PDB file of N, CA and C in Angstrom:
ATOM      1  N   UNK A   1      74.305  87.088  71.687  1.00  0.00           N
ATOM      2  CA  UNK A   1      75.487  87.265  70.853  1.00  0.00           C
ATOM      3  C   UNK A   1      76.467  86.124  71.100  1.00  0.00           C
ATOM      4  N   UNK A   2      77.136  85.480  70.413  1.00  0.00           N
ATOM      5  CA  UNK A   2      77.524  84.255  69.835  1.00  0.00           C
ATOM      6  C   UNK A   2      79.263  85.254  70.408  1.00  0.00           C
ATOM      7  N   UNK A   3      80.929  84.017  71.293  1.00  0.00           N
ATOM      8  CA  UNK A   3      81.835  84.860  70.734  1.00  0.00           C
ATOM      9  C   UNK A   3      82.636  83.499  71.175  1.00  0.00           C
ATOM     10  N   UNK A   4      83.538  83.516  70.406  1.00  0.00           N
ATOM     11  CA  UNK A   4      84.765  83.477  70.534  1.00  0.00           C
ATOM     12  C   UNK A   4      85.536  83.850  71.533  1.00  0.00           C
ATOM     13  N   UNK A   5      85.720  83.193  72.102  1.00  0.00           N
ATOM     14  CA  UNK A   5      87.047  83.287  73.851  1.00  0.00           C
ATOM     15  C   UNK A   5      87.880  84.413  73.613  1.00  0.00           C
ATOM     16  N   UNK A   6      88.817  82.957  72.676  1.00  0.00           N
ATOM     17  CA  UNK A   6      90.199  83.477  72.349  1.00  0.00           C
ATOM     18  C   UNK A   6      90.391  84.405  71.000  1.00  0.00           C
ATOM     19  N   UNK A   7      89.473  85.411  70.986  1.00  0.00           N
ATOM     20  CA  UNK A   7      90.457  86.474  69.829  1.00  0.00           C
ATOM     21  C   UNK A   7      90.480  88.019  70.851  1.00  0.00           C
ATOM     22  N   UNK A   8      90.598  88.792  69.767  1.00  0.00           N
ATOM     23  CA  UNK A   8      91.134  90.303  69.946  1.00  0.00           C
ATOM     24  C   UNK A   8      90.251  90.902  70.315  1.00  0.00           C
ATOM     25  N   UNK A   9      88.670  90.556  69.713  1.00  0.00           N
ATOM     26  CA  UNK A   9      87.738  91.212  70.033  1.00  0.00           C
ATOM     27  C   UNK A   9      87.245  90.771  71.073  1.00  0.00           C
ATOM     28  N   UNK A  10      86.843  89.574  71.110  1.00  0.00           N
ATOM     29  CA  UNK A  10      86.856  89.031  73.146  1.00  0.00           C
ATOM     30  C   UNK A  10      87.798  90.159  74.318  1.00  0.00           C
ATOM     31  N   UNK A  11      88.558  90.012  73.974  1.00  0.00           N
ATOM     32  CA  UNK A  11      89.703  90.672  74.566  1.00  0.00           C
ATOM     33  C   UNK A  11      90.002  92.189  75.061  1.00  0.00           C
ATOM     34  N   UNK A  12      89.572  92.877  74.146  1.00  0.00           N
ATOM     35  CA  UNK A  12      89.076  94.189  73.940  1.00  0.00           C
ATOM     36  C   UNK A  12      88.427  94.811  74.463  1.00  0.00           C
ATOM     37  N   UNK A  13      87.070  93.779  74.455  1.00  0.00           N
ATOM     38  CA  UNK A  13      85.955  94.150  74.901  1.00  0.00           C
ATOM     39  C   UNK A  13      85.705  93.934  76.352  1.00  0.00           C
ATOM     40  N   UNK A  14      86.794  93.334  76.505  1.00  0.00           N
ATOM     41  CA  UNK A  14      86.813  93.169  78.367  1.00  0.00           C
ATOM     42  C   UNK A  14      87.916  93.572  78.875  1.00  0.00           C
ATOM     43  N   UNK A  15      89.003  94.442  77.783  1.00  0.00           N
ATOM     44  CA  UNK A  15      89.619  95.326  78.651  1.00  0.00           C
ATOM     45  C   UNK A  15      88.926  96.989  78.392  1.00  0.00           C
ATOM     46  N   UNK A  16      88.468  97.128  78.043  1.00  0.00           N
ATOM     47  CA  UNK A  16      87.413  98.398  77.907  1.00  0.00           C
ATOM     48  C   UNK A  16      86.040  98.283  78.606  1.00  0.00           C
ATOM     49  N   UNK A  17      85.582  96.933  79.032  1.00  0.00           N
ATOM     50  CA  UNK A  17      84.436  96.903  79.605  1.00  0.00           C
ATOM     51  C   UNK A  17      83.071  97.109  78.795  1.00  0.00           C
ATOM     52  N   UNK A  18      82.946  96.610  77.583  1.00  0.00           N
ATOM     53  CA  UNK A  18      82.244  96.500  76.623  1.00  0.00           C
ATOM     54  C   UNK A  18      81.773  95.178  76.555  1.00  0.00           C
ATOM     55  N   UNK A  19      82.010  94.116  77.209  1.00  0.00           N
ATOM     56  CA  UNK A  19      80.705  92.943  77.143  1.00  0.00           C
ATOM     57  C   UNK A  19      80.181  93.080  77.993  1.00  0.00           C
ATOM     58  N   UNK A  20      78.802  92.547  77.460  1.00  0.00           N
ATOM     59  CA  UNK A  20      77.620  91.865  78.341  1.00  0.00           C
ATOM     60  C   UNK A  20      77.832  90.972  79.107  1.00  0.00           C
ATOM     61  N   UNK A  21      77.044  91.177  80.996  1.00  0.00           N
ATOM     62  CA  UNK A  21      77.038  90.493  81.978  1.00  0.00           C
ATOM     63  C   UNK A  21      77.830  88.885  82.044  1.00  0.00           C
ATOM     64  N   UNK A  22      76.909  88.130  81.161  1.00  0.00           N
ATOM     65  CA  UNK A  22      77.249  86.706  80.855  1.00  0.00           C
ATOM     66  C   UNK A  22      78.629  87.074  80.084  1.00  0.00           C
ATOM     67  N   UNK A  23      78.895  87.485  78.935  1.00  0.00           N
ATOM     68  CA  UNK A  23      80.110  87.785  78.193  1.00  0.00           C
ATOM     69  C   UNK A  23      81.266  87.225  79.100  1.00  0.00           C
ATOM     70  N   UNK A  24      80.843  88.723  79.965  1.00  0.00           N
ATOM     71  CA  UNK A  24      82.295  89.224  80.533  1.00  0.00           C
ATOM     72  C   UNK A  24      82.836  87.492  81.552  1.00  0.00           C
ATOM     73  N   UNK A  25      81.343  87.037  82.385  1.00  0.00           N
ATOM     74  CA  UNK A  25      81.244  86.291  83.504  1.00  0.00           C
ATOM     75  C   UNK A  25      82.077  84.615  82.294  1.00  0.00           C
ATOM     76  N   UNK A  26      81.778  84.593  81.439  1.00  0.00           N
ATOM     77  CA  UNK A  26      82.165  83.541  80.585  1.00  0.00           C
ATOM     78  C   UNK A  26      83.918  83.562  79.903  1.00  0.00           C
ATOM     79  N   UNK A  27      84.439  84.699  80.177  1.00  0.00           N
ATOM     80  CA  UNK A  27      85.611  85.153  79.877  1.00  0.00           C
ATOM     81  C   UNK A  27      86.009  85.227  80.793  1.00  0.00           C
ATOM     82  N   UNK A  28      85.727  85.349  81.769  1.00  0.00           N
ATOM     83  CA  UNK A  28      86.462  85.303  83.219  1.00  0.00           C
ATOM     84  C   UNK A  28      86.889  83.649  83.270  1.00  0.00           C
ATOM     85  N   UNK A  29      85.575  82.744  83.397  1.00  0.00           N
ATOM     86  CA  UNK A  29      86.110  81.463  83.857  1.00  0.00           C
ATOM     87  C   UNK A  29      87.226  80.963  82.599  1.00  0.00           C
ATOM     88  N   UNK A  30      87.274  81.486  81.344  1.00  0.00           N
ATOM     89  CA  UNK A  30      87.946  81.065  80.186  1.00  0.00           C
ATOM     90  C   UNK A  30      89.527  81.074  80.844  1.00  0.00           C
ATOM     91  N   UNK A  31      89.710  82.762  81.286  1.00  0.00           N
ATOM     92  CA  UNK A  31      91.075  83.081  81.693  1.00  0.00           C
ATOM     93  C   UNK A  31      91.897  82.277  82.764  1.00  0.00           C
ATOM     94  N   UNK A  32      90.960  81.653  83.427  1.00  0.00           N
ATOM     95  CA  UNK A  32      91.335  80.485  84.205  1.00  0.00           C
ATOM     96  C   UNK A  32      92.152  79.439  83.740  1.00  0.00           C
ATOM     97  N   UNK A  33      91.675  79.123  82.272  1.00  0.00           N
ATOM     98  CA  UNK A  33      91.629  77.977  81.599  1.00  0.00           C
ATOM     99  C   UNK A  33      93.381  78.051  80.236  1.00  0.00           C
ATOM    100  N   UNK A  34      93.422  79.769  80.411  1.00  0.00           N
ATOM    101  CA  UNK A  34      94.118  80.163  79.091  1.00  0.00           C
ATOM    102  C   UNK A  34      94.920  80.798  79.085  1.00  0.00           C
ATOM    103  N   UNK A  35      96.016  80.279  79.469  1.00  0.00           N
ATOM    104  CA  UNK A  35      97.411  81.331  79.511  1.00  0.00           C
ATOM    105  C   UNK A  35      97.609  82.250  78.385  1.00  0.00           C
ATOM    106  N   UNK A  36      97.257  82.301  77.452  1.00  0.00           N
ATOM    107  CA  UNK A  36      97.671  82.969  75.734  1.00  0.00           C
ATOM    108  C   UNK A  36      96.521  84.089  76.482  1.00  0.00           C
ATOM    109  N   UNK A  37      95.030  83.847  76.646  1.00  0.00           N
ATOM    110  CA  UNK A  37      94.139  85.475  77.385  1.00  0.00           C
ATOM    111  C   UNK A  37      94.602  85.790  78.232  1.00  0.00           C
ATOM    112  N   UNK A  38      95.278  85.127  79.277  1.00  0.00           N
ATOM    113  CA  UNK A  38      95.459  85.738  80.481  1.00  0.00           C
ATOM    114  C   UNK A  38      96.505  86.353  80.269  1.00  0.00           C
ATOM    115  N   UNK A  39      97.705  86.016  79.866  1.00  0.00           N
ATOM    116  CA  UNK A  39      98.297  87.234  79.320  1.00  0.00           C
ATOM    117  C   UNK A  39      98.915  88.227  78.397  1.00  0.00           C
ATOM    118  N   UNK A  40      97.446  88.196  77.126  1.00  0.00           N
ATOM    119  CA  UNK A  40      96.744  88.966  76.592  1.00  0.00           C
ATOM    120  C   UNK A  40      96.307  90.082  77.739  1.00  0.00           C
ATOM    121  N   UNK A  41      95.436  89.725  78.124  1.00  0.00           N
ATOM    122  CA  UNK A  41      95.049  90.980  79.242  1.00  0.00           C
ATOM    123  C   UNK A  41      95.412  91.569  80.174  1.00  0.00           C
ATOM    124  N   UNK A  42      96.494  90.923  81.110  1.00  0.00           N
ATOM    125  CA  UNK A  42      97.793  91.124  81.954  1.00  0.00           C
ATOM    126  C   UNK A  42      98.121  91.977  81.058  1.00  0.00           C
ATOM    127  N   UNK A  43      98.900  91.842  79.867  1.00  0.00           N
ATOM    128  CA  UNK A  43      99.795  92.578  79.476  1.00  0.00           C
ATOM    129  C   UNK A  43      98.906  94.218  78.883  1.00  0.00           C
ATOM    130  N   UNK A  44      97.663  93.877  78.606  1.00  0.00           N
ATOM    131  CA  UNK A  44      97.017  94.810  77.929  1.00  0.00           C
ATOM    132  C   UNK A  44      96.391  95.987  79.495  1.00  0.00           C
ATOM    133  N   UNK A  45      95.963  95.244  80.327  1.00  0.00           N
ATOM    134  CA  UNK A  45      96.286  95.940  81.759  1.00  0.00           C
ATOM    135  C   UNK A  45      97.425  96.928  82.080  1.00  0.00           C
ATOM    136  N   UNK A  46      98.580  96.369  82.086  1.00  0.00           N
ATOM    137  CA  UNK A  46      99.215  96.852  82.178  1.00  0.00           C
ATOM    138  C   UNK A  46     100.134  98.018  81.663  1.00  0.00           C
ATOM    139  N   UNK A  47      99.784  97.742  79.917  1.00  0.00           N
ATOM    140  CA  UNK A  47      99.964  98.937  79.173  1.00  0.00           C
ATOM    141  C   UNK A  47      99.168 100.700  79.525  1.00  0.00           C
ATOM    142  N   UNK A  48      97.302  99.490  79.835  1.00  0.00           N
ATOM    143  CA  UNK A  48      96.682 100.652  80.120  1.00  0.00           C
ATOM    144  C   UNK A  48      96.643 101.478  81.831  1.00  0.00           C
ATOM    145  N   UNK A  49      97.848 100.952  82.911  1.00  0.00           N
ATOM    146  CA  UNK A  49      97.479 101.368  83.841  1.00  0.00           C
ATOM    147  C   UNK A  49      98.909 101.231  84.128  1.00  0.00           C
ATOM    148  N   UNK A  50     100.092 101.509  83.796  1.00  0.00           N
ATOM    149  CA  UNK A  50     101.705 101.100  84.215  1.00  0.00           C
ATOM    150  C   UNK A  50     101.744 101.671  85.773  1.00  0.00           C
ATOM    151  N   UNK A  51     101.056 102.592  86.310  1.00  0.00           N
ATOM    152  CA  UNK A  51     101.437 102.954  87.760  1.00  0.00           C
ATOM    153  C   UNK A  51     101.234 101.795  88.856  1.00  0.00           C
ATOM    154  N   UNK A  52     100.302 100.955  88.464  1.00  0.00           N
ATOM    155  CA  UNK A  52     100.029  99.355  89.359  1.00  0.00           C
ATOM    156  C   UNK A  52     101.077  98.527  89.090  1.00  0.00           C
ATOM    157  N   UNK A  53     102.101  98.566  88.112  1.00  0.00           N
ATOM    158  CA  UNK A  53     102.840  97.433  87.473  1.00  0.00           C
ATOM    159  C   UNK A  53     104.459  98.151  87.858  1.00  0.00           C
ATOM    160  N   UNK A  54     104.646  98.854  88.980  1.00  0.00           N
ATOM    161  CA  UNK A  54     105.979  99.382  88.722  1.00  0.00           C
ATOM    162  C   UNK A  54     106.772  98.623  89.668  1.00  0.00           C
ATOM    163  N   UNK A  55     108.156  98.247  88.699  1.00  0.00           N
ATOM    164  CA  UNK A  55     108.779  97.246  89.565  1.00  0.00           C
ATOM    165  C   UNK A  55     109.787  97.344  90.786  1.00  0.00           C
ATOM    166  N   UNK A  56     109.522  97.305  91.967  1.00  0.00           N
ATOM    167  CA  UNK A  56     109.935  96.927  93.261  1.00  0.00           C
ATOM    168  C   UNK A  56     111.630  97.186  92.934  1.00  0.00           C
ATOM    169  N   UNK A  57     112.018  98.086  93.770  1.00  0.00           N
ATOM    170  CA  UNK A  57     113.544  97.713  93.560  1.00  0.00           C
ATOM    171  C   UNK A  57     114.301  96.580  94.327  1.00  0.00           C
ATOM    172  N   UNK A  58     115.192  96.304  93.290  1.00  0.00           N
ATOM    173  CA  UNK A  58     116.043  95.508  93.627  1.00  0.00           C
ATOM    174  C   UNK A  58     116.628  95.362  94.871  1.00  0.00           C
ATOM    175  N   UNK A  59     116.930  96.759  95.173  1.00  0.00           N
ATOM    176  CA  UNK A  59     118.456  97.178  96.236  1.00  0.00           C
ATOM    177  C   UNK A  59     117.761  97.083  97.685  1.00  0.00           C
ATOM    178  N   UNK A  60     118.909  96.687  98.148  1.00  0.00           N
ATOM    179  CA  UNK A  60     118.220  96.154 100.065  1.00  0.00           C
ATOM    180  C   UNK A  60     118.727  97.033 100.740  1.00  0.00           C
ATOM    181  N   UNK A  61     117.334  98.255 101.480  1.00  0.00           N
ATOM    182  CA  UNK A  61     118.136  98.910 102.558  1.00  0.00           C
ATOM    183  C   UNK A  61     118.485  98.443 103.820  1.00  0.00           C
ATOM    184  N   UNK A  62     119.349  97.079 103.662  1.00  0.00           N
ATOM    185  CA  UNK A  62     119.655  97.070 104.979  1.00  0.00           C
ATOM    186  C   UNK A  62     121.206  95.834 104.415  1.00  0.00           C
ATOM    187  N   UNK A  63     122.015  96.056 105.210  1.00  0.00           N
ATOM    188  CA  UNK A  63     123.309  94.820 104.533  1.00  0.00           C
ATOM    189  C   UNK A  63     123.152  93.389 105.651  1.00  0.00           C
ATOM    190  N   UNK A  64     123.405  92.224 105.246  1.00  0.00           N
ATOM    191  CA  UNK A  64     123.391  91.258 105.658  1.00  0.00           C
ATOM    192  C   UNK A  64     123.824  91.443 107.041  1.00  0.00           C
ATOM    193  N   UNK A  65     124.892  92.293 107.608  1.00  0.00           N
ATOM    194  CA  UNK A  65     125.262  92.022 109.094  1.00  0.00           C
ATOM    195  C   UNK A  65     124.206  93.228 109.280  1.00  0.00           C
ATOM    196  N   UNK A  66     123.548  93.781 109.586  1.00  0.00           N
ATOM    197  CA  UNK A  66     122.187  94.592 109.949  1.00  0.00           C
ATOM    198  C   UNK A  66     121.184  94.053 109.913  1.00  0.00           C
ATOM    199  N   UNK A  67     120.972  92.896 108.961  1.00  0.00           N
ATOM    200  CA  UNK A  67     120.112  91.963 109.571  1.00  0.00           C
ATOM    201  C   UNK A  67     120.081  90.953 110.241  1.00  0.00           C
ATOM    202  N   UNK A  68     121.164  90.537 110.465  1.00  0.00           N
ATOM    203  CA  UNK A  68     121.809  89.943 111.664  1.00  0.00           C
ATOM    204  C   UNK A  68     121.702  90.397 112.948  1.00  0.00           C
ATOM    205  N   UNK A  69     122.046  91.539 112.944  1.00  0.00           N
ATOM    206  CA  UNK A  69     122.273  92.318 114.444  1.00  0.00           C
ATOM    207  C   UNK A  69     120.399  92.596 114.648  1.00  0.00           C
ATOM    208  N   UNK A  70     119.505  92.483 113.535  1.00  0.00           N
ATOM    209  CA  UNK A  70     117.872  92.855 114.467  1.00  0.00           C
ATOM    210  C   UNK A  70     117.189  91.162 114.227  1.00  0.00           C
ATOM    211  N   UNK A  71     117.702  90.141 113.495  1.00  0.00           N
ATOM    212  CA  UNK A  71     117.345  88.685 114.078  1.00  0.00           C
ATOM    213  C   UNK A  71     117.894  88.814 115.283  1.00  0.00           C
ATOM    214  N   UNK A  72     118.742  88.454 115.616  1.00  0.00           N
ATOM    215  CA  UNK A  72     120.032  88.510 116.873  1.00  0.00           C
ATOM    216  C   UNK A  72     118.662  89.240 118.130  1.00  0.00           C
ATOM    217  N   UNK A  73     118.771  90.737 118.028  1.00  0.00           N
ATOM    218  CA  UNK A  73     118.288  91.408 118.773  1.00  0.00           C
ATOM    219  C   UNK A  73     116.160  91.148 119.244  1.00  0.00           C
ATOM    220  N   UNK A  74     116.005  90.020 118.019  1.00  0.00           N
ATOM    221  CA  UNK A  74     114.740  90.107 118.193  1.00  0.00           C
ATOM    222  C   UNK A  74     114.713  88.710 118.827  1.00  0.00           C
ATOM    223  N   UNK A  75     115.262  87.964 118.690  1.00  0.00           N
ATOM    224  CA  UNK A  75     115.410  86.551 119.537  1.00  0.00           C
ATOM    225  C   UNK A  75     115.445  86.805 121.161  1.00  0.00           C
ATOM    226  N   UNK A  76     116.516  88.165 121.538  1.00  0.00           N
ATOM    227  CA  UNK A  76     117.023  88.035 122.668  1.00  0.00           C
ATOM    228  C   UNK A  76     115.158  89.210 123.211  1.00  0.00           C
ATOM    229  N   UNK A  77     114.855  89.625 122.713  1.00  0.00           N
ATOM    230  CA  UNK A  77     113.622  90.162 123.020  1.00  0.00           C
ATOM    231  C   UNK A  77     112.596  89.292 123.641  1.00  0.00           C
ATOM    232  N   UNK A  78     112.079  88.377 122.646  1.00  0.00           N
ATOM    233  CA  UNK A  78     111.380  87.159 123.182  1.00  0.00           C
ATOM    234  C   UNK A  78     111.320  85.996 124.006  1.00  0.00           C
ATOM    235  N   UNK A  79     111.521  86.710 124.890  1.00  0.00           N
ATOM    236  CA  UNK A  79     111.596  85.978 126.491  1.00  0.00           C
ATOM    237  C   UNK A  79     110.053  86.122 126.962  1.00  0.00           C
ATOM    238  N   UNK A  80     109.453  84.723 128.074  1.00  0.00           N
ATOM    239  CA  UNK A  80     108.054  84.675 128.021  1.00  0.00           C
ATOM    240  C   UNK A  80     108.296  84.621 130.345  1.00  0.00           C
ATOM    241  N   UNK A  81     107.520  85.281 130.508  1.00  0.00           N
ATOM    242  CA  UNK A  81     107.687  85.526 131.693  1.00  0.00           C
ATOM    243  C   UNK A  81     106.335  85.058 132.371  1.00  0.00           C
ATOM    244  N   UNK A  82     106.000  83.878 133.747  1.00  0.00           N
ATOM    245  CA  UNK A  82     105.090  83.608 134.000  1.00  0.00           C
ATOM    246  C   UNK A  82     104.332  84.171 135.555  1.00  0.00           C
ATOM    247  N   UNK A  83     103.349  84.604 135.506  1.00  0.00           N
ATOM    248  CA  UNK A  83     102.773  85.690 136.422  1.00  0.00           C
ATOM    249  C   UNK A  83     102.276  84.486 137.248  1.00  0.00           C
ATOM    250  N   UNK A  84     102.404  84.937 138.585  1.00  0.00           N
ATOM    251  CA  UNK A  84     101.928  83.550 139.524  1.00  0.00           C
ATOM    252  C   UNK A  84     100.368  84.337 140.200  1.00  0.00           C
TER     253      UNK A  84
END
């Protein structure tokens, strides 16, 4: 079977898992090659699986002088002591 890289049905068929061995193995090295498939399928991934794609929050549990005080505290930790 004869295909085309870059269309919908390429595309499709390897986010459903519907090509053949070589197909799929020939669309793989393509995506390497093709930002417009790669995310074609990124994005089509992600529609079909949003629990892998959820975004990281922003907010820092910890405030700048708290991370200060465990750099600080982890420096004074690392002391190297020599056994005679």
């Amino acid at each position: 079977m004869s295909m085309t890289l870059c269309d919908r049905k390429t595309i499709r068929g390897f986010l459903t898992e519907q090509l053949q061995e070589d197909e799929r193995l020939d669309f793989l090295f393509h995506l390497d090659e093709c930002p417009n498939c790669w995310e074609a399928v990124y994005d089509g991934t992600k529609a079909t699986h949003p629990h892998f794609y959820k975004q990281a929050s922003k907010k820092s549990k910890f405030t700048d002088a708290e991370l200060t005080k465990l750099a600080a505290g982890k420096e004074q930790k690392e002391e190297v002591f020599e056994v005679a």
